[in-house]
Structures are given as structure tokens and as C-alpha cells.
CSV table of C-alpha atoms in Angstrom, one decimal:
chain,number,residue,atom,x,y,z
A,5,MET,CA,100.1,-55.9,5.2
A,6,SER,CA,96.4,-56.6,5.5
A,7,GLN,CA,94.1,-53.8,4.8
A,8,ALA,CA,90.4,-53.3,5.5
A,9,PRO,CA,88.4,-53.5,2.2
A,10,VAL,CA,87.4,-50.2,0.6
A,11,PRO,CA,83.7,-49.6,1.1
A,12,ASP,CA,81.7,-50.5,-2.0
A,13,ILE,CA,80.0,-47.0,-1.9
A,14,ILE,CA,83.5,-45.6,-2.7
A,15,ILE,CA,84.1,-48.1,-5.4
A,16,GLY,CA,80.8,-47.1,-6.9
A,17,ARG,CA,82.1,-43.5,-7.2
A,18,LEU,CA,85.4,-44.3,-8.9
A,19,PRO,CA,83.8,-45.0,-12.3
A,20,LEU,CA,82.1,-41.6,-12.1
A,21,TYR,CA,85.5,-39.9,-11.5
A,22,LEU,CA,87.0,-41.8,-14.3
A,23,ARG,CA,84.2,-40.8,-16.7
A,24,ALA,CA,84.5,-37.1,-15.7
A,25,LEU,CA,88.3,-37.1,-16.0
A,26,SER,CA,88.1,-38.8,-19.4
A,27,SER,CA,85.6,-36.1,-20.5
A,28,MET,CA,88.0,-33.4,-19.3
A,29,ALA,CA,90.9,-35.1,-21.1
A,30,SER,CA,88.9,-35.1,-24.4
A,31,GLU,CA,88.4,-31.4,-23.9
A,32,GLY,CA,92.2,-31.0,-23.9
A,33,LYS,CA,92.5,-30.3,-20.1
A,34,GLN,CA,95.7,-31.6,-18.4
A,35,ILE,CA,95.2,-30.6,-14.8
A,36,THR,CA,92.2,-30.6,-12.5
A,37,SER,CA,91.4,-30.1,-8.8
A,38,SER,CA,89.0,-31.9,-6.5
A,39,GLN,CA,87.0,-28.7,-6.5
A,40,GLU,CA,86.6,-28.7,-10.3
A,41,LEU,CA,85.9,-32.4,-10.4
A,42,GLY,CA,83.4,-32.1,-7.6
A,43,ALA,CA,81.6,-29.2,-9.3
A,44,ARG,CA,81.1,-31.4,-12.4
A,45,LEU,CA,79.8,-34.3,-10.5
A,46,GLY,CA,77.8,-32.6,-7.7
A,47,ILE,CA,80.1,-34.3,-5.1
A,48,SER,CA,82.0,-32.4,-2.5
A,49,SER,CA,85.8,-31.9,-3.0
A,50,ALA,CA,86.4,-33.3,0.5
A,51,GLN,CA,84.6,-36.5,-0.5
A,52,ILE,CA,86.6,-36.9,-3.7
A,53,ARG,CA,89.9,-36.3,-1.9
A,54,LYS,CA,88.9,-38.8,0.8
A,55,ASP,CA,87.8,-41.4,-1.7
A,56,LEU,CA,91.0,-41.2,-3.8
A,57,SER,CA,93.2,-41.2,-0.7
A,58,GLN,CA,92.1,-44.8,-0.1
A,59,PHE,CA,94.3,-45.8,-3.0
A,60,GLY,CA,97.4,-43.6,-2.6
A,61,GLU,CA,98.6,-40.1,-3.3
A,62,PHE,CA,97.4,-38.9,-6.7
A,63,GLY,CA,97.9,-35.2,-6.4
A,64,LYS,CA,100.1,-32.7,-4.7
A,65,GLN,CA,98.7,-30.1,-2.3
A,66,GLY,CA,98.2,-26.9,-4.3
A,67,THR,CA,99.0,-28.3,-7.8
A,68,GLY,CA,96.0,-30.5,-8.4
A,69,TYR,CA,95.7,-33.7,-10.2
A,70,ASN,CA,97.4,-34.7,-13.5
A,71,ILE,CA,94.4,-35.9,-15.4
A,72,SER,CA,96.0,-38.5,-17.6
A,73,PHE,CA,97.9,-39.9,-14.6
A,74,LEU,CA,94.8,-40.1,-12.5
A,75,ILE,CA,92.9,-41.7,-15.4
A,76,GLU,CA,95.6,-44.4,-15.7
A,77,GLN,CA,95.5,-45.1,-12.0
A,78,LEU,CA,91.7,-45.4,-11.9
A,79,ARG,CA,91.8,-47.7,-14.9
A,80,ARG,CA,94.3,-49.9,-13.1
A,81,ILE,CA,92.3,-49.9,-9.8
A,82,LEU,CA,89.0,-50.7,-11.6
A,83,HIS,CA,90.8,-53.3,-13.8
A,84,VAL,CA,89.8,-51.6,-17.0
A,85,ASP,CA,93.3,-51.1,-18.1
A,86,LYS,CA,92.4,-54.2,-20.2
A,87,VAL,CA,89.4,-54.9,-22.3
A,88,TRP,CA,86.9,-57.4,-20.8
A,89,ASP,CA,85.1,-59.8,-23.1
A,90,VAL,CA,81.3,-59.6,-22.4
A,91,VAL,CA,78.5,-61.9,-23.4
A,92,LEU,CA,75.0,-60.4,-24.0
A,93,ILE,CA,72.0,-62.6,-23.4
A,94,GLY,CA,68.8,-61.3,-25.0
A,95,ALA,CA,68.4,-60.0,-28.5
A,96,GLY,CA,65.1,-58.2,-28.1
A,97,ASP,CA,64.8,-54.4,-28.6
A,98,LEU,CA,67.0,-53.7,-25.6
A,99,GLY,CA,69.5,-56.3,-26.6
A,100,HIS,CA,69.7,-54.7,-30.0
A,101,ALA,CA,70.3,-51.3,-28.5
A,102,ILE,CA,73.0,-52.7,-26.2
A,103,ALA,CA,74.7,-54.6,-29.1
A,104,ASN,CA,74.7,-51.4,-31.2
A,105,TYR,CA,76.0,-49.2,-28.4
A,106,ARG,CA,79.4,-47.8,-29.3
A,107,GLY,CA,80.4,-46.6,-25.8
A,108,PHE,CA,81.8,-49.8,-24.3
A,109,LEU,CA,85.1,-50.4,-25.9
A,110,ASP,CA,87.0,-47.3,-24.9
A,111,ARG,CA,85.8,-47.9,-21.3
A,112,GLY,CA,87.1,-51.4,-20.9
A,113,PHE,CA,84.4,-53.7,-22.4
A,114,GLN,CA,83.6,-55.4,-25.7
A,115,ILE,CA,80.6,-57.6,-26.4
A,116,VAL,CA,81.9,-60.8,-28.1
A,117,THR,CA,78.7,-62.9,-28.4
A,118,VAL,CA,74.9,-62.2,-28.3
A,119,TYR,CA,72.7,-65.1,-27.2
A,120,ASP,CA,69.0,-65.7,-27.3
A,121,ASN,CA,66.8,-68.8,-26.9
A,122,ASP,CA,64.1,-67.6,-29.4
A,123,PRO,CA,64.3,-69.6,-32.7
A,124,ASP,CA,63.0,-66.4,-34.4
A,125,LYS,CA,66.0,-64.5,-33.3
A,126,ILE,CA,68.8,-67.1,-33.5
A,127,GLY,CA,70.8,-66.6,-36.7
A,128,LYS,CA,69.6,-63.0,-37.2
A,129,GLU,CA,71.7,-59.9,-36.9
A,130,ALA,CA,72.0,-57.8,-33.7
A,131,GLY,CA,74.5,-55.0,-34.2
A,132,ASN,CA,77.6,-56.6,-35.8
A,133,PHE,CA,76.7,-60.0,-34.3
A,134,ILE,CA,74.8,-63.0,-35.4
A,135,VAL,CA,72.5,-64.1,-32.6
A,136,GLN,CA,73.7,-67.5,-31.1
A,137,ASP,CA,71.5,-70.2,-29.5
A,138,THR,CA,71.8,-70.3,-25.7
A,139,ILE,CA,71.9,-74.1,-26.0
A,140,ASN,CA,75.7,-74.1,-26.2
A,141,MET,CA,76.2,-71.0,-24.0
A,142,ILE,CA,77.6,-72.6,-20.9
A,143,GLU,CA,80.3,-74.6,-22.7
A,144,GLU,CA,81.2,-71.6,-25.0
A,145,ILE,CA,81.5,-69.1,-22.1
A,146,ARG,CA,83.6,-71.6,-20.0
A,147,SER,CA,85.9,-72.4,-22.9
A,148,LYS,CA,86.6,-68.8,-23.6
A,149,GLY,CA,87.0,-67.9,-19.9
A,150,ILE,CA,84.5,-65.0,-20.1
A,151,GLN,CA,83.7,-63.5,-16.8
A,152,VAL,CA,81.3,-60.6,-17.5
A,153,ALA,CA,77.7,-60.9,-18.8
A,154,MET,CA,74.8,-58.5,-19.6
A,155,LEU,CA,71.3,-59.8,-19.2
A,156,ALA,CA,68.5,-58.3,-21.3
A,157,VAL,CA,65.9,-61.0,-21.0
A,158,PRO,CA,62.3,-60.9,-19.5
A,159,ALA,CA,62.1,-61.0,-15.7
A,160,SER,CA,60.5,-64.4,-15.8
A,161,GLU,CA,63.6,-65.9,-17.5
A,162,ALA,CA,66.3,-64.0,-15.7
A,163,GLN,CA,67.0,-66.3,-12.8
A,164,THR,CA,67.2,-69.4,-15.0
A,165,ILE,CA,69.7,-67.6,-17.3
A,166,ALA,CA,71.6,-66.2,-14.3
A,167,ASP,CA,72.0,-69.7,-12.8
A,168,ARG,CA,73.5,-70.9,-16.1
A,169,LEU,CA,75.8,-68.0,-16.4
A,170,VAL,CA,77.1,-68.7,-12.9
A,171,GLU,CA,77.6,-72.3,-13.9
A,172,ALA,CA,79.6,-71.1,-16.9
A,173,GLY,CA,82.0,-69.2,-14.6
A,174,ILE,CA,80.6,-65.7,-15.1
A,175,LYS,CA,81.7,-63.5,-12.1
A,176,ALA,CA,79.9,-60.2,-12.9
A,177,ILE,CA,76.3,-59.8,-14.2
A,178,LEU,CA,74.7,-56.6,-15.2
A,179,SER,CA,70.9,-57.3,-15.4
A,180,TYR,CA,68.3,-55.2,-17.1
A,181,ALA,CA,65.5,-57.6,-16.0
A,182,PRO,CA,63.2,-55.8,-13.5
A,183,THR,CA,63.7,-58.4,-10.8
A,184,SER,CA,66.1,-59.3,-8.0
A,185,LEU,CA,68.3,-62.3,-8.7
A,186,LYS,CA,70.1,-64.8,-6.4
A,187,VAL,CA,73.8,-65.4,-7.2
A,188,PRO,CA,76.6,-67.0,-5.1
A,189,SER,CA,78.6,-64.6,-2.9
A,190,ASP,CA,81.6,-64.8,-5.3
A,191,VAL,CA,79.5,-63.4,-8.2
A,192,ARG,CA,78.8,-59.7,-8.4
A,193,ILE,CA,75.4,-58.5,-9.7
A,194,GLN,CA,74.3,-55.0,-10.6
A,195,TYR,CA,70.8,-53.9,-11.9
A,196,ILE,CA,69.5,-51.4,-14.3
A,197,ASP,CA,65.7,-50.8,-14.0
A,198,PRO,CA,64.5,-47.4,-15.2
A,199,VAL,CA,61.4,-47.5,-13.1
A,200,LEU,CA,63.3,-47.7,-9.9
A,201,HIS,CA,65.0,-44.4,-10.8
A,202,LEU,CA,61.7,-42.8,-11.9
A,203,GLN,CA,60.0,-43.7,-8.7
A,204,ARG,CA,62.9,-42.4,-6.7
A,205,MET,CA,62.3,-39.0,-8.3
A,206,THR,CA,58.5,-38.9,-8.2
A,207,TYR,CA,58.7,-39.2,-4.4
A,208,TYR,CA,60.0,-35.6,-4.5
A,209,THR,CA,57.5,-34.4,-7.1
A,210,PRO,CA,54.1,-33.4,-5.6
B,22,MET,CA,54.6,-30.7,12.8
B,23,SER,CA,57.9,-30.3,11.0
B,24,GLN,CA,59.9,-33.4,10.3
B,25,ALA,CA,63.4,-34.0,9.1
B,26,PRO,CA,63.4,-35.2,5.5
B,27,VAL,CA,63.8,-38.9,5.0
B,28,PRO,CA,67.4,-39.7,3.7
B,29,ASP,CA,67.5,-40.2,-0.1
B,30,ILE,CA,69.2,-43.5,0.4
B,31,ILE,CA,66.0,-44.8,2.1
B,32,ILE,CA,63.8,-43.3,-0.7
B,33,GLY,CA,66.0,-45.2,-3.1
B,34,ARG,CA,65.2,-48.5,-1.5
B,35,LEU,CA,61.4,-48.0,-1.4
B,36,PRO,CA,61.0,-48.8,-5.2
B,37,LEU,CA,62.9,-52.0,-4.6
B,38,TYR,CA,60.5,-53.0,-1.8
B,39,LEU,CA,57.5,-52.1,-4.0
B,40,ARG,CA,58.9,-54.2,-6.9
B,41,ALA,CA,59.5,-57.2,-4.7
B,42,LEU,CA,56.1,-56.9,-3.0
B,43,SER,CA,54.3,-56.6,-6.4
B,44,SER,CA,56.2,-59.7,-7.5
B,45,MET,CA,55.0,-61.6,-4.4
B,46,ALA,CA,51.4,-60.4,-5.0
B,47,SER,CA,51.6,-61.7,-8.6
B,48,GLU,CA,52.6,-65.1,-7.1
B,49,GLY,CA,49.4,-65.1,-5.1
B,50,LYS,CA,51.0,-64.3,-1.7
B,51,GLN,CA,49.1,-62.2,0.8
B,52,ILE,CA,51.3,-61.8,3.8
B,53,THR,CA,55.1,-61.4,4.1
B,54,SER,CA,57.7,-60.5,6.7
B,55,SER,CA,60.7,-58.3,6.7
B,56,GLN,CA,62.8,-61.5,6.9
B,57,GLU,CA,61.2,-62.9,3.7
B,58,LEU,CA,61.4,-59.5,1.9
B,59,GLY,CA,65.0,-59.1,3.0
B,60,ALA,CA,66.0,-62.5,1.7
B,61,ARG,CA,64.6,-61.7,-1.7
B,62,LEU,CA,66.4,-58.4,-1.9
B,63,GLY,CA,69.7,-59.2,-0.1
B,64,ILE,CA,68.9,-56.5,2.5
B,65,SER,CA,68.7,-57.1,6.2
B,66,SER,CA,65.3,-57.4,7.8
B,67,ALA,CA,66.3,-54.8,10.4
B,68,GLN,CA,67.1,-52.3,7.6
B,69,ILE,CA,63.7,-52.9,6.0
B,70,ARG,CA,61.8,-52.4,9.3
B,71,LYS,CA,63.8,-49.3,10.0
B,72,ASP,CA,63.2,-47.9,6.5
B,73,LEU,CA,59.4,-48.5,6.6
B,74,SER,CA,59.1,-47.2,10.1
B,75,GLN,CA,60.0,-43.7,8.7
B,76,PHE,CA,56.6,-43.6,7.1
B,77,GLY,CA,54.3,-45.2,9.8
B,78,GLU,CA,53.3,-48.6,11.1
B,79,PHE,CA,52.7,-51.0,8.3
B,80,GLY,CA,52.8,-54.3,10.0
B,81,LYS,CA,51.9,-55.8,13.4
B,82,GLN,CA,54.6,-57.5,15.5
B,83,GLY,CA,54.4,-61.2,14.8
B,84,THR,CA,51.8,-61.1,12.0
B,85,GLY,CA,53.9,-59.6,9.2
B,86,TYR,CA,52.9,-57.3,6.5
B,87,ASN,CA,49.7,-57.4,4.5
B,88,ILE,CA,51.2,-57.3,1.0
B,89,SER,CA,48.5,-55.5,-0.9
B,90,PHE,CA,48.2,-52.9,1.9
B,91,LEU,CA,51.9,-52.2,1.9
B,92,ILE,CA,52.0,-52.0,-1.9
B,93,GLU,CA,49.2,-49.4,-1.7
B,94,GLN,CA,51.1,-47.4,0.9
B,95,LEU,CA,54.4,-47.5,-1.0
B,96,ARG,CA,52.6,-46.4,-4.2
B,97,ARG,CA,51.1,-43.4,-2.3
B,98,ILE,CA,54.4,-42.5,-0.7
B,99,LEU,CA,56.3,-42.7,-4.0
B,100,HIS,CA,53.4,-40.8,-5.8
B,101,VAL,CA,52.9,-43.7,-8.2
B,102,ASP,CA,49.2,-44.2,-7.1
B,103,LYS,CA,48.7,-42.2,-10.3
B,104,VAL,CA,50.2,-42.6,-13.8
B,105,TRP,CA,52.8,-40.0,-14.8
B,106,ASP,CA,53.0,-38.8,-18.4
B,107,VAL,CA,56.6,-39.0,-19.6
B,108,VAL,CA,58.3,-37.6,-22.7
B,109,LEU,CA,61.1,-39.5,-24.3
B,110,ILE,CA,63.8,-37.6,-26.1
B,111,GLY,CA,65.9,-39.6,-28.5
B,112,ALA,CA,64.6,-42.2,-31.1
B,113,GLY,CA,67.8,-44.1,-31.8
B,114,ASP,CA,68.2,-47.8,-30.9
B,115,LEU,CA,67.9,-47.1,-27.2
B,116,GLY,CA,65.0,-44.8,-27.6
B,117,HIS,CA,63.2,-47.5,-29.7
B,118,ALA,CA,63.9,-50.0,-26.9
B,119,ILE,CA,62.5,-47.7,-24.3
B,120,ALA,CA,59.5,-46.8,-26.4
B,121,ASN,CA,58.7,-50.5,-26.9
B,122,TYR,CA,59.2,-51.4,-23.2
B,123,ARG,CA,56.0,-52.7,-21.7
B,124,GLY,CA,57.0,-52.4,-18.0
B,125,PHE,CA,56.2,-48.8,-17.3
B,126,LEU,CA,52.5,-48.5,-17.2
B,127,ASP,CA,51.7,-50.8,-14.3
B,128,ARG,CA,54.4,-49.1,-12.3
B,129,GLY,CA,53.2,-45.5,-12.6
B,130,PHE,CA,54.5,-44.2,-15.9
B,131,GLN,CA,53.4,-43.9,-19.5
B,132,ILE,CA,55.4,-42.4,-22.4
B,133,VAL,CA,53.1,-39.9,-24.2
B,134,THR,CA,55.5,-38.4,-26.8
B,135,VAL,CA,58.8,-39.4,-28.4
B,136,TYR,CA,61.0,-36.6,-29.7
B,137,ASP,CA,64.1,-36.4,-31.9
B,138,ASN,CA,65.9,-33.6,-33.8
B,139,ASP,CA,67.1,-35.8,-36.6
B,140,PRO,CA,65.1,-35.2,-39.8
B,141,ASP,CA,65.6,-38.9,-40.7
B,142,LYS,CA,63.8,-40.0,-37.6
B,143,ILE,CA,61.0,-37.4,-37.3
B,144,GLY,CA,57.8,-38.7,-38.6
B,145,LYS,CA,58.9,-42.3,-38.4
B,146,GLU,CA,57.6,-44.9,-35.9
B,147,ALA,CA,59.1,-45.7,-32.6
B,148,GLY,CA,57.0,-48.3,-30.7
B,149,ASN,CA,53.4,-47.0,-30.9
B,150,PHE,CA,54.6,-43.4,-31.5
B,151,ILE,CA,55.3,-41.2,-34.4
B,152,VAL,CA,58.6,-39.4,-33.6
B,153,GLN,CA,58.0,-35.7,-33.1
B,154,ASP,CA,60.4,-32.8,-33.9
B,155,THR,CA,62.0,-31.3,-30.8
B,156,ILE,CA,61.4,-27.8,-32.3
B,157,ASN,CA,58.1,-27.5,-30.6
B,158,MET,CA,59.1,-29.6,-27.5
B,159,ILE,CA,59.2,-26.8,-24.9
B,160,GLU,CA,55.8,-25.4,-25.7
B,161,GLU,CA,54.2,-28.8,-26.0
B,162,ILE,CA,55.6,-30.1,-22.7
B,163,ARG,CA,54.7,-26.9,-20.9
B,164,SER,CA,51.1,-26.8,-22.3
B,165,LYS,CA,50.5,-30.4,-21.2
B,166,GLY,CA,52.1,-29.9,-17.8
B,167,ILE,CA,54.4,-32.9,-18.2
B,168,GLN,CA,57.0,-33.2,-15.4
B,169,VAL,CA,59.0,-36.4,-16.2
B,170,ALA,CA,61.4,-36.9,-19.1
B,171,MET,CA,63.7,-39.7,-20.2
B,172,LEU,CA,66.8,-38.7,-22.2
B,173,ALA,CA,68.3,-41.2,-24.7
B,174,VAL,CA,70.5,-38.8,-26.7
B,175,PRO,CA,74.3,-38.8,-27.3
B,176,ALA,CA,76.4,-37.3,-24.4
B,177,SER,CA,77.3,-34.4,-26.6
B,178,GLU,CA,73.7,-33.2,-26.9
B,179,ALA,CA,72.4,-34.1,-23.5
B,180,GLN,CA,73.1,-30.8,-21.6
B,181,THR,CA,71.4,-28.7,-24.3
B,182,ILE,CA,68.3,-30.9,-24.3
B,183,ALA,CA,68.3,-31.0,-20.5
B,184,ASP,CA,68.4,-27.2,-20.4
B,185,ARG,CA,65.4,-27.1,-22.7
B,186,LEU,CA,63.5,-29.7,-20.6
B,187,VAL,CA,64.1,-27.6,-17.5
B,188,GLU,CA,62.8,-24.5,-19.3
B,189,ALA,CA,59.7,-26.6,-20.3
B,190,GLY,CA,58.9,-27.3,-16.6
B,191,ILE,CA,60.3,-30.8,-16.3
B,192,LYS,CA,61.0,-31.7,-12.7
B,193,ALA,CA,62.5,-35.3,-13.1
B,194,ILE,CA,65.0,-36.4,-15.7
B,195,LEU,CA,66.2,-40.0,-16.2
B,196,SER,CA,69.3,-39.7,-18.5
B,197,TYR,CA,70.9,-42.6,-20.4
B,198,ALA,CA,73.6,-40.2,-21.8
B,199,PRO,CA,77.0,-41.2,-20.3
B,200,THR,CA,77.7,-37.7,-18.8
B,201,SER,CA,76.9,-35.7,-15.8
B,202,LEU,CA,74.4,-32.9,-16.3
B,203,LYS,CA,73.7,-29.7,-14.5
B,204,VAL,CA,70.1,-28.9,-13.5
B,205,PRO,CA,68.6,-26.5,-11.0
B,206,SER,CA,68.2,-27.7,-7.4
B,207,ASP,CA,64.4,-28.1,-7.8
B,208,VAL,CA,64.9,-30.6,-10.7
B,209,ARG,CA,65.8,-34.2,-9.9
B,210,ILE,CA,68.1,-36.1,-12.2
B,211,GLN,CA,69.0,-39.8,-12.2
B,212,TYR,CA,71.4,-41.6,-14.6
B,213,ILE,CA,71.7,-45.0,-16.3
B,214,ASP,CA,75.1,-45.8,-17.6
B,215,PRO,CA,75.9,-49.5,-17.9
B,216,VAL,CA,79.6,-49.0,-17.9
B,217,LEU,CA,79.5,-47.4,-14.4
B,218,HIS,CA,78.0,-50.7,-13.2
B,219,LEU,CA,80.4,-52.9,-15.1
B,220,GLN,CA,83.4,-51.0,-13.8
B,221,ARG,CA,82.1,-51.2,-10.3
B,222,MET,CA,82.1,-55.0,-10.6
B,223,THR,CA,85.4,-55.5,-12.4
B,224,TYR,CA,87.1,-53.8,-9.4
B,225,TYR,CA,86.3,-57.0,-7.6
B,226,THR,CA,87.3,-59.3,-10.4
B,227,PRO,CA,91.0,-60.1,-10.6
């Protein structure tokens, strides 16, 4: 049976649902409702029911959602019922913060290598890693079959590095560089740029 | 004349346009088109023309947009034709990376104080700042009339700090804590959580 793809805007909300449900589970809750979940997230309960209904029936009318079951289903849908190996490019201040961040592993990701092209950084520590030279990056990523990369390099270097990651077989790039990058259509890219968020808020602040 | 508010999804794209235009200007370009801008951003030219038309006439049919004029207009619309003072709460690894980041000032923001509640961090350096105790934070923010805050604290502390920021008069919060926060309706909040972006991409990666 062929189905229309689920809109990306809905896919973008699933990780939010998963995060909120995991938080509820860690509080010891076992059952929730679209109303309760919506109140936590500032999303309408109707939206949540509609989003989840794209993927099947996860709750019974009147009895709510079993939290651990829904977590399991969302993990499966988002492909984080496994742990993805991730390479991090860039061992500056931000790279160090990312390398030290403890919140990846229980949500489906683990950094396996930190790369930089700066001779002053190569061989030094970043978190639990020794920073590796980008010179062998393409071959290493390809031989390990790694598909996910985080990019914490200056904007001026980001496109060159992204091109090499694509060549290495990377299929998902999260870029912290404040610039838009070109990647082939079979590679996903997402961006984190704090100023975009700040400017989106100051519009509303007189 | 009363006007319907511009949808937030459009407001969210304006900082992207501003960033791409600034990048074009730094390359020495003077004129661009919605086609060229769209190609850089992966957004259709029709969408860009429609978005900009919400705010007036910025280009003439057939002659394109004057880049520096459009930058000036977007800065005015987004209220970044001034520099906003920003407080940063949290002087851990991420706080240090944010405090050291050089990309805020020319885009409308400057960090003026870094706070933490950890006695081991207070009084130490973070970027060009000496970390201040959060104990006086509310009074200091209020007396300086600061409206923008960045939050780089653990998820478990984020709501408590956010409540105090709201009490201090903060109107815009950018939170790096991986949790949803409750703020009054007159306060804007945006989130940065890398795992949400990663999970949104692994959905598409078999």
C-alpha cells in the first residue's frame, strides 16, 4: 500500500512529544492524555491526536496513552530505538561543549570521533575524546559507515566540510555554523543559530 | 488602521533572509533577486516575495532588491537596528561557548552579564566576563531594564530560573535546556535542543 509522506512539520513535533513523555516517565507517571501532553508543550490536544494518528492507534478513547508504550513507538518511528554513531567536526569552544554534553546517549546518539583541522587542537582532549585530524576524515567515516554529523566550525569553512561529509556518506548534518549550506537532496540538514531565535523574538519586543 | 498580525512562521523566516542578505553584502554584492535569495536558502522565490510583501514594497519588478536597503528594512522590522543587552545564565561548558561566541554583536545582541549559582563558578572568568552570583540577578536585570536572556542551565533548574527571569522583567528567553518551560503569554520563549534536530533527521534515515 503506498501512502503519502507524513508532512515534515509533524515529524518535527514527534521529538518534542518523545522528550515530554520521557520526562513524564522519569517522574514516575504511567498514563497521560493528549490534554496533559498538550499543556506541557503549549500544543493543542487536537493537534497531538492528529499528529499521532498518522502512525497508528496509540491510545484508547477515554483511557489515555500508556507512556512507556508511546515512548517505545516514537523511538521506533524516529529510528532512535538504536544508538547512532555521530562525528563532531570542530573542537573550538562550542565543539568542547558539545563533546562534553551528557544528554545525547539516552536519546539515541553518541559521539564517536571529534575532528578539527587546526594543528593546535589535533591531539588535544575534547571531552573524553582526543581530537583527530580531518585529513583522514572521509575514509574513516566511510569505513565505519557513520551517517550522522554535527558541524561546529566557522561559517567560512562550513560548506567545504559539509561537501566532504557528503562525500564520506553522511546522510544527516546538524550545523551550528551561521550560514545556509547546500547538500544533495538525499542528505538532511538542520541548523542551530541562536541569533535567528533571538531576532524572531525581538520582533515582538518593542 | 488595524492589521492582522503577520504569522509567526513568516517572522521566523525574516532572520534567515537578513542573514543571507548580510552574507551577500559581505561578498560585495549590491543587488539580488527573490530567485537568487531563494536558491541560497532553499526557499521558493514566490514564498520570499509573499513574505516580504507583508511589510511593504522592497523591490521593483524587474530590477530586484537593493541589498543594503533590504538589510536596513529587515533590521528595523526585527528591532535589531539597535543592540540588545542580553544576560546569560549558566557558566558551564555551553555557557562558556556562548560567552565566547563573537557572532552576536553585529546581529543585534551583546551579552552584558554571565550568571551562575555554583560557588565554584562565581568569580571565575567566562569569555570576557566574571561570572556573577544569581542571588542579585532579579534586582540587577530589573534596574538595567534588560529584556533578553539566554539560559544554559540543566533541565532540572531551568523552570526555576525562567520564573525568576520573568519576575525580573525579561521578555524574551532563548533556552538551551532540553525541557519545555512555562512562561506568561507576554514573554516569548525559543528553544535550542540539538537532539530534537537529530531525531527529526533520523526519521528519514533508514
